[in-house]
Coordinates of C-alpha atoms in Angstrom, one line a residue:
M1 CA -65.5 -92.3 -113.3
A2 CA -68.3 -92.2 -110.8
E3 CA -67.6 -88.5 -110.3
Q4 CA -67.8 -87.9 -114.1
N5 CA -71.1 -89.8 -114.4
T6 CA -72.6 -87.8 -111.5
A7 CA -71.4 -84.6 -113.0
K8 CA -72.9 -85.5 -116.4
Q9 CA -76.2 -86.4 -114.7
L10 CA -76.3 -83.0 -112.9
T11 CA -75.4 -81.3 -116.1
S12 CA -78.4 -82.9 -117.8
Q13 CA -80.6 -81.7 -115.0
L14 CA -79.3 -78.2 -115.3
W15 CA -79.6 -78.2 -119.1
A16 CA -83.2 -79.4 -118.9
M17 CA -83.8 -76.7 -116.3
A18 CA -82.3 -74.0 -118.5
N19 CA -84.5 -75.0 -121.4
D20 CA -87.5 -74.9 -119.2
L21 CA -86.7 -71.4 -117.8
R22 CA -85.2 -69.5 -120.7
G23 CA -88.5 -68.7 -122.3
K24 CA -87.9 -66.5 -125.4
M25 CA -84.2 -66.5 -125.0
S26 CA -81.8 -68.6 -127.0
A27 CA -79.7 -71.1 -125.1
D28 CA -76.7 -68.9 -125.9
E29 CA -78.3 -65.8 -124.3
F30 CA -79.4 -67.7 -121.2
R31 CA -75.9 -69.1 -120.7
D32 CA -74.8 -66.0 -119.0
Y33 CA -77.6 -66.1 -116.4
I34 CA -77.4 -69.7 -115.4
L35 CA -73.5 -69.8 -115.3
G36 CA -73.5 -66.5 -113.5
F37 CA -75.9 -67.6 -110.8
I38 CA -74.1 -70.9 -110.3
F39 CA -70.9 -68.9 -109.8
Y40 CA -72.6 -66.5 -107.3
R41 CA -73.8 -69.4 -105.3
Y42 CA -70.3 -70.8 -105.3
L43 CA -68.7 -67.6 -104.1
S44 CA -71.3 -67.2 -101.4
E45 CA -70.9 -70.8 -100.1
R46 CA -67.2 -70.4 -100.2
Q47 CA -67.5 -67.4 -98.0
E48 CA -69.8 -69.4 -95.7
M49 CA -67.1 -72.0 -95.3
Y50 CA -64.7 -69.2 -94.3
L51 CA -67.3 -68.0 -91.7
E52 CA -67.6 -71.6 -90.5
D53 CA -63.9 -71.6 -89.8
L54 CA -64.3 -68.3 -87.8
R55 CA -67.1 -69.9 -85.8
N56 CA -64.8 -72.9 -85.0
Q57 CA -62.3 -70.3 -83.7
N58 CA -65.0 -68.6 -81.6
V59 CA -64.7 -65.4 -83.7
I60 CA -68.4 -65.8 -84.6
E61 CA -70.9 -67.1 -82.1
T62 CA -74.3 -68.5 -83.2
H63 CA -77.2 -68.2 -80.8
E64 CA -79.8 -70.9 -80.4
G65 CA -82.1 -71.2 -83.5
E66 CA -79.7 -68.9 -85.5
T67 CA -78.2 -69.8 -88.8
L68 CA -74.6 -69.0 -89.6
N69 CA -75.8 -66.3 -92.0
D70 CA -78.0 -64.8 -89.2
A71 CA -75.0 -64.7 -86.9
Y72 CA -72.9 -63.0 -89.6
A73 CA -75.6 -60.4 -90.1
R74 CA -75.9 -59.8 -86.3
Q75 CA -72.1 -59.6 -85.8
T76 CA -71.6 -57.1 -88.7
Q77 CA -74.3 -54.9 -87.1
S78 CA -72.6 -54.9 -83.7
D79 CA -69.0 -54.7 -85.0
G80 CA -69.6 -52.5 -88.0
I81 CA -69.7 -53.9 -91.6
E82 CA -66.5 -52.2 -92.7
A83 CA -64.2 -54.3 -90.5
W84 CA -65.8 -57.5 -91.7
R85 CA -65.7 -56.5 -95.3
E86 CA -62.0 -55.7 -95.0
D87 CA -61.2 -59.0 -93.2
I88 CA -63.1 -61.3 -95.6
S89 CA -62.0 -59.4 -98.7
Q90 CA -58.3 -59.7 -97.7
S91 CA -58.8 -63.5 -97.1
L92 CA -61.0 -64.5 -100.1
G93 CA -60.4 -61.6 -102.5
Y94 CA -64.1 -60.6 -102.4
V95 CA -66.8 -60.2 -99.8
I96 CA -70.6 -60.6 -99.9
D97 CA -72.6 -58.6 -97.4
P98 CA -75.0 -60.5 -95.2
E99 CA -78.1 -59.1 -96.9
Y100 CA -76.9 -60.5 -100.3
T101 CA -75.5 -64.0 -99.5
W102 CA -77.0 -66.9 -101.4
A103 CA -78.7 -68.0 -98.2
S104 CA -80.3 -64.6 -97.8
L105 CA -81.5 -64.6 -101.4
I106 CA -83.1 -68.0 -101.2
A107 CA -84.8 -67.1 -97.8
R108 CA -86.3 -63.9 -99.3
I109 CA -87.6 -65.8 -102.3
R110 CA -89.2 -68.4 -100.1
D111 CA -90.9 -66.0 -97.7
Q112 CA -91.8 -63.7 -100.6
S113 CA -90.0 -60.7 -99.2
L114 CA -87.8 -60.1 -102.2
R115 CA -87.8 -56.6 -103.5
P116 CA -88.1 -56.2 -107.3
D117 CA -84.8 -54.3 -107.3
Y118 CA -83.0 -56.9 -105.1
F119 CA -80.9 -58.5 -107.8
Q120 CA -79.7 -55.1 -109.0
A121 CA -78.7 -54.2 -105.5
M122 CA -77.1 -57.6 -105.0
F123 CA -74.7 -57.3 -108.0
D124 CA -74.1 -53.6 -107.3
S125 CA -73.0 -54.5 -103.8
F126 CA -70.6 -57.2 -105.1
R127 CA -69.1 -54.9 -107.6
Q128 CA -68.4 -52.2 -105.0
N129 CA -67.0 -54.6 -102.5
A130 CA -64.6 -56.0 -105.2
E131 CA -62.7 -52.8 -105.0
L132 CA -61.7 -53.4 -101.4
N133 CA -58.8 -55.8 -102.3
A134 CA -56.5 -54.0 -104.8
T135 CA -54.6 -57.3 -105.6
A136 CA -57.8 -59.3 -106.3
E137 CA -59.8 -56.5 -107.9
K138 CA -59.0 -57.4 -111.5
D139 CA -60.0 -61.0 -110.9
F140 CA -63.5 -60.1 -109.6
R141 CA -64.2 -56.7 -111.2
E142 CA -67.3 -56.8 -113.4
V143 CA -67.4 -60.6 -113.4
F144 CA -71.2 -60.5 -113.5
S145 CA -71.4 -57.8 -116.1
D146 CA -73.0 -60.1 -118.7
I147 CA -76.1 -60.7 -116.5
N148 CA -78.5 -58.2 -118.1
L149 CA -81.1 -57.5 -115.5
A150 CA -83.1 -55.2 -117.8
D151 CA -83.5 -57.8 -120.6
S152 CA -87.2 -57.7 -121.7
S153 CA -86.9 -61.5 -122.4
L154 CA -87.0 -62.0 -118.7
G155 CA -90.2 -60.0 -118.3
N156 CA -91.8 -56.7 -119.2
S157 CA -91.4 -55.1 -115.7
T158 CA -88.8 -55.1 -112.9
A159 CA -91.1 -57.3 -110.9
A160 CA -91.6 -59.8 -113.7
R161 CA -87.9 -60.0 -114.4
A162 CA -87.2 -60.5 -110.6
K163 CA -89.7 -63.4 -110.7
S164 CA -87.9 -65.0 -113.6
L165 CA -84.5 -64.6 -111.9
S166 CA -86.0 -65.9 -108.6
N167 CA -87.2 -69.1 -110.4
L168 CA -83.7 -69.5 -111.8
A169 CA -82.1 -69.1 -108.3
E170 CA -84.4 -71.6 -106.8
K171 CA -83.6 -74.2 -109.5
V172 CA -79.9 -73.6 -109.0
D173 CA -80.3 -73.9 -105.3
S174 CA -82.1 -77.3 -105.7
I175 CA -79.0 -78.9 -107.2
D176 CA -76.6 -80.7 -104.9
F177 CA -73.1 -80.4 -106.4
K178 CA -71.7 -83.4 -104.8
D179 CA -71.2 -87.0 -105.9
E180 CA -72.3 -90.1 -104.0
S181 CA -69.1 -90.0 -101.8
G182 CA -69.6 -86.4 -100.9
H183 CA -66.9 -85.0 -103.2
D184 CA -67.6 -81.5 -104.6
I185 CA -68.0 -81.8 -108.4
L186 CA -69.2 -78.2 -109.1
G187 CA -66.1 -77.5 -111.3
D188 CA -66.8 -80.6 -113.4
V189 CA -70.5 -79.7 -113.7
Y190 CA -69.6 -76.2 -114.8
E191 CA -67.2 -77.5 -117.4
Y192 CA -69.8 -79.9 -118.8
L193 CA -72.3 -77.1 -118.9
I194 CA -69.9 -74.9 -120.9
A195 CA -69.4 -77.8 -123.3
Q196 CA -73.1 -78.2 -123.6
F197 CA -73.6 -74.5 -124.4
A198 CA -70.7 -74.8 -126.9
S199 CA -72.3 -77.7 -128.6
N200 CA -75.6 -75.8 -128.9
S201 CA -73.9 -72.7 -130.1
G202 CA -72.3 -74.2 -133.2
K203 CA -69.8 -71.9 -134.9
K204 CA -70.0 -69.3 -132.1
A205 CA -68.5 -71.9 -129.8
G206 CA -65.1 -71.5 -131.3
E207 CA -64.9 -68.2 -129.5
F208 CA -64.8 -69.8 -126.1
Y209 CA -64.3 -73.6 -126.1
T210 CA -61.8 -76.2 -127.2
P211 CA -63.2 -79.7 -127.2
H212 CA -61.9 -81.6 -124.2
E213 CA -60.2 -84.4 -126.1
V214 CA -58.2 -81.8 -128.1
S215 CA -57.3 -80.0 -124.9
R216 CA -56.0 -83.4 -123.5
V217 CA -53.7 -83.8 -126.5
L218 CA -52.2 -80.4 -126.0
A219 CA -52.0 -80.8 -122.2
K220 CA -50.2 -84.2 -122.5
L221 CA -47.7 -82.8 -124.9
V222 CA -46.7 -79.8 -122.8
T223 CA -46.6 -81.7 -119.5
Y224 CA -44.4 -84.5 -120.8
A225 CA -41.3 -84.8 -118.6
D226 CA -38.7 -85.3 -121.4
P227 CA -35.5 -86.6 -119.9
T228 CA -33.5 -84.7 -122.5
S229 CA -35.0 -81.4 -121.3
E230 CA -34.3 -79.3 -118.1
G231 CA -38.0 -78.6 -118.1
A232 CA -38.6 -82.2 -116.8
E233 CA -37.6 -81.1 -113.3
V234 CA -40.4 -78.6 -112.8
I235 CA -42.9 -81.2 -114.1
L236 CA -41.7 -84.1 -111.9
D237 CA -40.8 -82.1 -108.8
V238 CA -44.2 -81.4 -107.3
S239 CA -42.7 -78.9 -104.8
K240 CA -41.9 -76.6 -107.7
D241 CA -44.4 -74.1 -109.2
F242 CA -45.4 -74.7 -112.8
S243 CA -46.5 -71.8 -115.0
V244 CA -48.8 -72.1 -118.0
Y245 CA -50.0 -69.4 -120.4
D246 CA -52.8 -69.4 -123.0
P247 CA -52.9 -66.2 -125.0
T248 CA -56.4 -66.9 -126.4
C249 CA -57.8 -68.7 -123.3
G250 CA -61.5 -68.7 -124.1
S251 CA -63.4 -70.2 -121.2
G252 CA -60.1 -71.4 -119.6
S253 CA -60.8 -75.1 -120.2
L254 CA -57.5 -75.7 -121.9
L255 CA -55.6 -74.2 -119.0
L256 CA -57.5 -76.4 -116.6
T257 CA -56.8 -79.5 -118.6
V258 CA -53.0 -78.7 -118.4
Q259 CA -53.4 -78.7 -114.6
K260 CA -55.2 -82.0 -114.7
E261 CA -52.3 -83.7 -116.6
L262 CA -49.6 -82.2 -114.5
P263 CA -48.2 -84.4 -111.6
G264 CA -48.9 -83.0 -108.2
S265 CA -51.4 -80.5 -109.4
D266 CA -53.6 -81.0 -106.3
R267 CA -51.1 -78.9 -104.3
E268 CA -52.5 -75.4 -104.0
G269 CA -50.4 -73.0 -106.0
R270 CA -48.6 -75.7 -107.9
V271 CA -49.9 -74.3 -111.2
R272 CA -49.7 -70.6 -111.9
F273 CA -52.3 -69.6 -114.6
H274 CA -51.9 -66.8 -117.1
G275 CA -54.3 -66.1 -119.9
Q276 CA -55.6 -63.4 -122.3
E277 CA -59.0 -63.3 -123.9
L278 CA -60.4 -60.6 -126.3
N279 CA -64.1 -61.3 -125.8
R280 CA -65.4 -59.7 -122.6
T281 CA -68.1 -62.3 -122.0
T282 CA -65.7 -65.2 -122.6
Y283 CA -63.1 -63.6 -120.3
N284 CA -65.8 -63.5 -117.6
L285 CA -66.5 -67.2 -118.3
A286 CA -62.8 -68.0 -117.9
R287 CA -62.5 -66.3 -114.5
M288 CA -65.6 -68.1 -113.2
N289 CA -64.4 -71.4 -114.6
L290 CA -61.0 -71.3 -113.0
M291 CA -62.3 -70.2 -109.6
M292 CA -65.0 -72.9 -109.6
H293 CA -62.2 -75.5 -110.2
G294 CA -60.7 -74.3 -106.9
V295 CA -58.1 -72.0 -108.4
D296 CA -57.4 -69.2 -105.9
Y297 CA -57.2 -65.7 -107.3
K298 CA -53.6 -65.4 -106.1
Y299 CA -52.6 -68.1 -108.7
M300 CA -54.4 -66.8 -111.7
K301 CA -53.8 -63.7 -113.8
L302 CA -56.3 -63.3 -116.7
R303 CA -56.5 -60.3 -118.9
N304 CA -59.2 -59.0 -121.2
A305 CA -57.2 -57.6 -124.2
D306 CA -56.0 -58.2 -127.7
T307 CA -53.1 -60.5 -127.5
L308 CA -51.5 -59.3 -130.7
E309 CA -51.5 -55.6 -129.7
Q310 CA -49.6 -54.4 -126.6
D311 CA -47.6 -57.3 -125.3
W312 CA -48.5 -59.0 -122.0
P313 CA -47.4 -60.5 -119.7
D314 CA -44.6 -58.0 -119.5
G315 CA -43.2 -57.4 -116.0
V316 CA -44.5 -55.4 -113.1
D317 CA -48.0 -53.9 -113.4
E318 CA -49.6 -50.9 -111.7
N319 CA -50.3 -52.9 -108.6
G320 CA -46.7 -54.0 -108.2
I321 CA -47.4 -57.5 -109.4
D322 CA -44.5 -59.0 -111.4
H323 CA -45.9 -61.1 -114.3
P324 CA -43.4 -63.5 -115.8
R325 CA -42.5 -63.0 -119.4
A326 CA -41.8 -66.7 -120.1
F327 CA -43.6 -69.9 -119.0
D328 CA -43.0 -73.6 -118.5
A329 CA -45.9 -74.3 -120.9
V330 CA -47.8 -72.3 -123.5
V331 CA -50.9 -73.7 -125.1
A332 CA -53.3 -72.1 -127.6
N333 CA -56.2 -72.6 -129.9
P334 CA -56.4 -69.1 -131.5
P335 CA -59.0 -68.0 -134.0
Y336 CA -58.0 -69.3 -137.4
S337 CA -56.8 -67.0 -140.2
Q338 CA -57.8 -63.9 -138.1
H339 CA -57.3 -60.4 -139.4
W340 CA -54.8 -58.3 -137.4
D341 CA -53.1 -55.0 -137.6
N342 CA -49.7 -55.8 -139.2
T343 CA -48.4 -52.2 -139.5
E344 CA -44.6 -52.0 -140.1
T345 CA -44.0 -50.7 -136.6
K346 CA -44.7 -54.2 -135.4
L347 CA -41.4 -55.3 -136.9
K348 CA -39.8 -53.5 -133.9
D349 CA -41.9 -55.6 -131.5
P350 CA -39.6 -58.2 -129.9
R351 CA -42.2 -60.8 -130.5
F352 CA -42.1 -60.4 -134.2
K353 CA -38.8 -58.8 -135.2
D354 CA -36.7 -61.9 -135.5
F355 CA -38.6 -63.7 -138.3
G356 CA -38.0 -61.5 -141.3
K357 CA -41.6 -60.7 -142.2
L358 CA -44.9 -60.0 -140.5
A359 CA -47.8 -62.4 -140.8
P360 CA -50.3 -61.3 -143.5
K361 CA -53.0 -58.9 -142.5
S362 CA -55.7 -61.4 -143.3
K363 CA -54.0 -64.4 -141.6
A364 CA -52.7 -63.8 -138.1
D365 CA -51.8 -67.5 -137.5
F366 CA -48.1 -67.1 -137.4
A367 CA -48.4 -63.9 -135.4
F368 CA -50.0 -66.0 -132.7
V369 CA -47.2 -68.6 -133.1
E370 CA -44.5 -65.9 -132.7
H371 CA -46.2 -64.4 -129.6
C372 CA -46.4 -67.9 -128.0
V373 CA -42.7 -68.7 -128.8
Y374 CA -41.6 -65.4 -127.4
H375 CA -43.3 -66.2 -124.1
L376 CA -41.9 -69.8 -123.9
K377 CA -39.1 -70.6 -121.5
D378 CA -35.9 -72.1 -122.9
S379 CA -36.8 -75.2 -121.0
G380 CA -40.5 -75.1 -121.8
R381 CA -42.8 -76.7 -124.3
M382 CA -45.6 -75.2 -126.4
A383 CA -48.5 -76.7 -128.4
I384 CA -50.8 -74.7 -130.6
V385 CA -53.8 -75.7 -132.8
L386 CA -53.9 -74.1 -136.3
P387 CA -55.3 -74.7 -139.8
H388 CA -53.2 -76.8 -142.2
G389 CA -52.5 -73.7 -144.3
V390 CA -49.6 -72.7 -142.0
L391 CA -47.8 -75.8 -143.2
F392 CA -47.5 -74.8 -146.8
R393 CA -48.6 -71.2 -147.5
G394 CA -45.9 -69.1 -149.1
A395 CA -44.8 -65.5 -149.2
A396 CA -44.4 -63.9 -145.7
E397 CA -45.7 -67.1 -144.0
G398 CA -43.1 -69.2 -145.9
I399 CA -40.3 -66.9 -144.6
I400 CA -41.6 -67.1 -141.0
R401 CA -42.0 -70.9 -141.2
K402 CA -38.4 -71.3 -142.5
A403 CA -37.1 -69.0 -139.8
L404 CA -38.9 -71.1 -137.1
I405 CA -37.4 -74.3 -138.5
E406 CA -33.9 -72.9 -138.9
K407 CA -34.0 -71.6 -135.3
N408 CA -34.7 -75.3 -134.4
Y409 CA -37.9 -74.5 -132.5
L410 CA -40.4 -76.7 -134.3
D411 CA -40.5 -80.2 -132.7
A412 CA -43.5 -81.9 -134.1
V413 CA -46.4 -81.6 -136.6
I414 CA -49.5 -83.5 -135.7
G415 CA -52.4 -83.7 -138.1
L416 CA -55.8 -84.1 -136.4
P417 CA -59.1 -85.4 -137.9
A418 CA -61.6 -83.1 -139.6
N419 CA -64.7 -81.9 -137.8
L420 CA -63.5 -82.1 -134.2
F421 CA -64.4 -78.5 -133.5
Y422 CA -67.7 -76.7 -133.0
S423 CA -66.5 -73.7 -135.0
T424 CA -65.2 -75.4 -138.1
S425 CA -65.3 -78.7 -140.0
I426 CA -61.8 -78.3 -141.5
P427 CA -58.9 -80.6 -140.3
T428 CA -56.4 -78.9 -138.0
V429 CA -52.8 -79.4 -137.0
V430 CA -51.0 -79.3 -133.7
L431 CA -47.6 -77.7 -133.8
V432 CA -45.2 -78.5 -130.9
F433 CA -42.3 -76.1 -130.2
R434 CA -39.3 -76.3 -127.9
K435 CA -36.2 -74.1 -127.6
D436 CA -33.9 -76.7 -126.0
R437 CA -34.0 -79.4 -128.8
K438 CA -30.9 -81.6 -129.0
T439 CA -31.6 -82.7 -132.6
R440 CA -32.8 -80.9 -135.8
D441 CA -35.3 -83.5 -137.1
I442 CA -39.1 -82.9 -137.0
L443 CA -41.7 -85.5 -136.1
F444 CA -44.7 -85.8 -138.4
I445 CA -47.8 -87.6 -137.2
D446 CA -50.9 -88.2 -139.4
A447 CA -53.7 -88.9 -136.9
S448 CA -56.4 -87.7 -139.3
Q449 CA -58.0 -91.2 -139.7
H450 CA -58.0 -92.1 -136.1
F451 CA -61.3 -91.0 -134.5
E452 CA -64.9 -91.9 -133.7
K453 CA -67.5 -90.5 -136.0
G454 CA -70.3 -88.7 -134.2
K455 CA -73.7 -87.4 -135.2
N456 CA -72.6 -83.8 -135.6
Q457 CA -68.9 -84.0 -134.8
N458 CA -66.0 -86.4 -134.8
H459 CA -64.3 -87.3 -131.5
L460 CA -60.9 -88.5 -130.5
R461 CA -61.1 -91.7 -128.4
D462 CA -58.8 -92.4 -125.5
E463 CA -56.8 -94.8 -127.7
D464 CA -56.4 -92.1 -130.4
I465 CA -55.0 -89.7 -127.8
D466 CA -52.7 -92.3 -126.3
L467 CA -51.4 -93.2 -129.8
I468 CA -50.5 -89.6 -130.5
F469 CA -48.8 -89.2 -127.2
E470 CA -46.9 -92.5 -127.3
T471 CA -45.7 -91.8 -130.9
Y472 CA -44.5 -88.4 -129.8
I473 CA -42.6 -89.8 -126.9
N474 CA -41.0 -92.7 -128.9
R475 CA -40.2 -90.4 -131.9
K476 CA -39.9 -93.3 -134.4
D477 CA -41.3 -94.0 -137.8
V478 CA -44.7 -95.8 -137.8
D479 CA -46.0 -97.1 -141.1
K480 CA -48.7 -94.9 -142.5
Y481 CA -48.8 -92.9 -139.3
A482 CA -45.6 -91.1 -138.4
H483 CA -42.2 -90.1 -139.8
V484 CA -39.2 -88.4 -138.3
A485 CA -38.0 -86.1 -141.1
S486 CA -34.3 -85.1 -141.3
P487 CA -33.3 -81.4 -141.9
D488 CA -32.3 -82.5 -145.5
E489 CA -35.8 -83.7 -146.2
I490 CA -37.3 -80.5 -144.9
K491 CA -34.9 -78.5 -147.2
Q492 CA -35.6 -80.7 -150.2
N493 CA -39.3 -79.9 -149.7
E494 CA -38.4 -76.2 -149.5
Y495 CA -39.7 -76.0 -145.9
N496 CA -43.1 -77.1 -147.0
L497 CA -44.5 -79.1 -144.1
N498 CA -47.6 -80.5 -145.7
I499 CA -48.0 -83.9 -143.9
P500 CA -48.5 -86.1 -147.0
R501 CA -45.0 -85.1 -148.1
Y502 CA -43.6 -87.0 -145.1
V503 CA -46.2 -89.6 -144.1
D504 CA -47.2 -91.9 -146.8
T505 CA -50.7 -93.1 -146.0
F506 CA -51.4 -94.6 -149.5
E507 CA -53.1 -98.0 -149.3
E508 CA -52.2 -100.0 -152.4
E509 CA -55.3 -101.7 -153.8
E510 CA -55.2 -105.5 -154.3
P511 CA -54.5 -106.5 -158.0
I512 CA -57.6 -107.4 -160.0
D513 CA -57.9 -111.0 -161.1
I514 CA -59.3 -110.7 -164.7
D515 CA -60.0 -114.4 -165.0
E516 CA -62.1 -114.3 -161.8
V517 CA -64.0 -111.2 -163.0
N518 CA -64.8 -112.9 -166.3
R519 CA -66.0 -116.0 -164.5
Q520 CA -68.3 -114.0 -162.3
L521 CA -69.6 -112.1 -165.3
A522 CA -70.4 -115.4 -167.1
E523 CA -72.3 -116.5 -164.0
V524 CA -74.3 -113.3 -163.9
D525 CA -75.1 -113.6 -167.7
A526 CA -76.3 -117.2 -167.2
E527 CA -78.5 -116.2 -164.3
I528 CA -80.0 -113.4 -166.3
A529 CA -80.7 -115.8 -169.2
R530 CA -82.3 -118.3 -166.8
L531 CA -84.6 -115.6 -165.2
Q532 CA -85.5 -114.2 -168.7
A533 CA -86.6 -117.7 -169.7
Q534 CA -88.7 -118.0 -166.6
F535 CA -90.3 -114.6 -167.3
D536 CA -91.1 -115.5 -170.9
A537 CA -92.8 -118.7 -169.8
M538 CA -94.9 -116.9 -167.3
V539 CA -96.0 -114.4 -169.9
A540 CA -96.9 -117.2 -172.3
D541 CA -99.2 -118.7 -169.7
L542 CA -101.0 -115.4 -169.2
V543 CA -101.6 -114.6 -172.9
P544 CA -104.9 -116.4 -174.1
T545 CA -104.8 -118.5 -177.2
E546 CA -107.4 -118.1 -180.1
G547 CA -109.6 -120.8 -178.8
D548 CA -109.8 -119.3 -175.4
T549 CA -111.1 -115.9 -176.5
C550 CA -114.7 -114.9 -175.9
A551 CA -117.1 -114.5 -178.9

């Protein structure tokens, strides 16, 4: 809790700083600069820690009065920069030359020796060096591409823009990303900042951020060690690697929340992250976010692509890396009712061919469901957030829904409150899928009335999340909240999964006592008569009689 409070305080400082520095830019535009600079500082300081280890091994020697960065620069000059680039790149996945480390940047700003073109050279150098490690190249390639150094909002000249960026760098440098006990909380601060930008962006935020409490619901569901499932072993045995995939990963926050809920997730490499994201800027955010939460590039594979086009992950890539086709957990919050290319050739695609029809061109919701189900292990668990329309819409969607039910994949339907998301005020539903179900019933939960109302959005409280999770685990009827529906009930409703058909939340009104109502009306009438009499008396006192009138 102390870490969270400190992280929130630092986030408030950074947010105030961003508002102070961004000038003519919108907060949404300035996001890429502040998050990018924080990430660059993180990478540089991580490299400095690696160099510190080399100093402890006597590979680097610092002379009196020399900083570690000075020693790094001197040693690269004497040994040749190429050997150092190769060594650091193979160890960290990237390398920053001595001239462009964060320490060098801040030193140049403070002694006013910064060239106007320094920032361009700094990011160009990083991009070129990212090519040195073929395995890591995709994880670092163009990660800073959204920092537009030529944006006139920063200034009308290269020198003016460099001054604006220097101010930003100094502000970022002034923040100590540690809590009172010395723990590094940079990842948490970054996460809070992303949430702050999402809140400020309104509907645009749906492109990159799932509210944390919704992420927690999905994460708890897919990391539940169900004793009836073989998947419980990989969850409980912390020595085993756990794979998670998000086909519309946004900023990566949902993936990271799954890691937080998983037992033993503090072991390096315990969680193997896979994700896809169509938006390039958001894809860059996801890469930064995961790495700043301590995820090594070796354990994350993110892709900038359209999930519903060429399938991925799909085996060995051009670098010889074998990407798994199925995962222990699949989570998703895809764009709702998105248009997609549903040409007939997709009926041959193994992701979509077993469900009779393709999802409508104007509503890709079930296409995302099918993609996720395809990439789910037989022992895995999947949770996806969708609009309520998937529960009852007919035609092709009705056929796909029936097929999913008859294959016995659908495990639970959980209705969430309205107005939880930045991008839409509509209520949403979480669908939970498993391929190793032992029964054919479906659990329905109506959590739509369990929330805390906020100024702009509603929020799930801890007790609301716990109630959803406990009800899912217990899998029993709860009056006006949950119902376990039999296959016959589902068939009788013609595979319509609209929650009110299964969970009766009707509150019967108390019967009206007519005699009591009449008594109260009589009292009101008597009071009105009394007040009218008082009023008439007051008027009579005010109206003058004939003898009182003036001549």
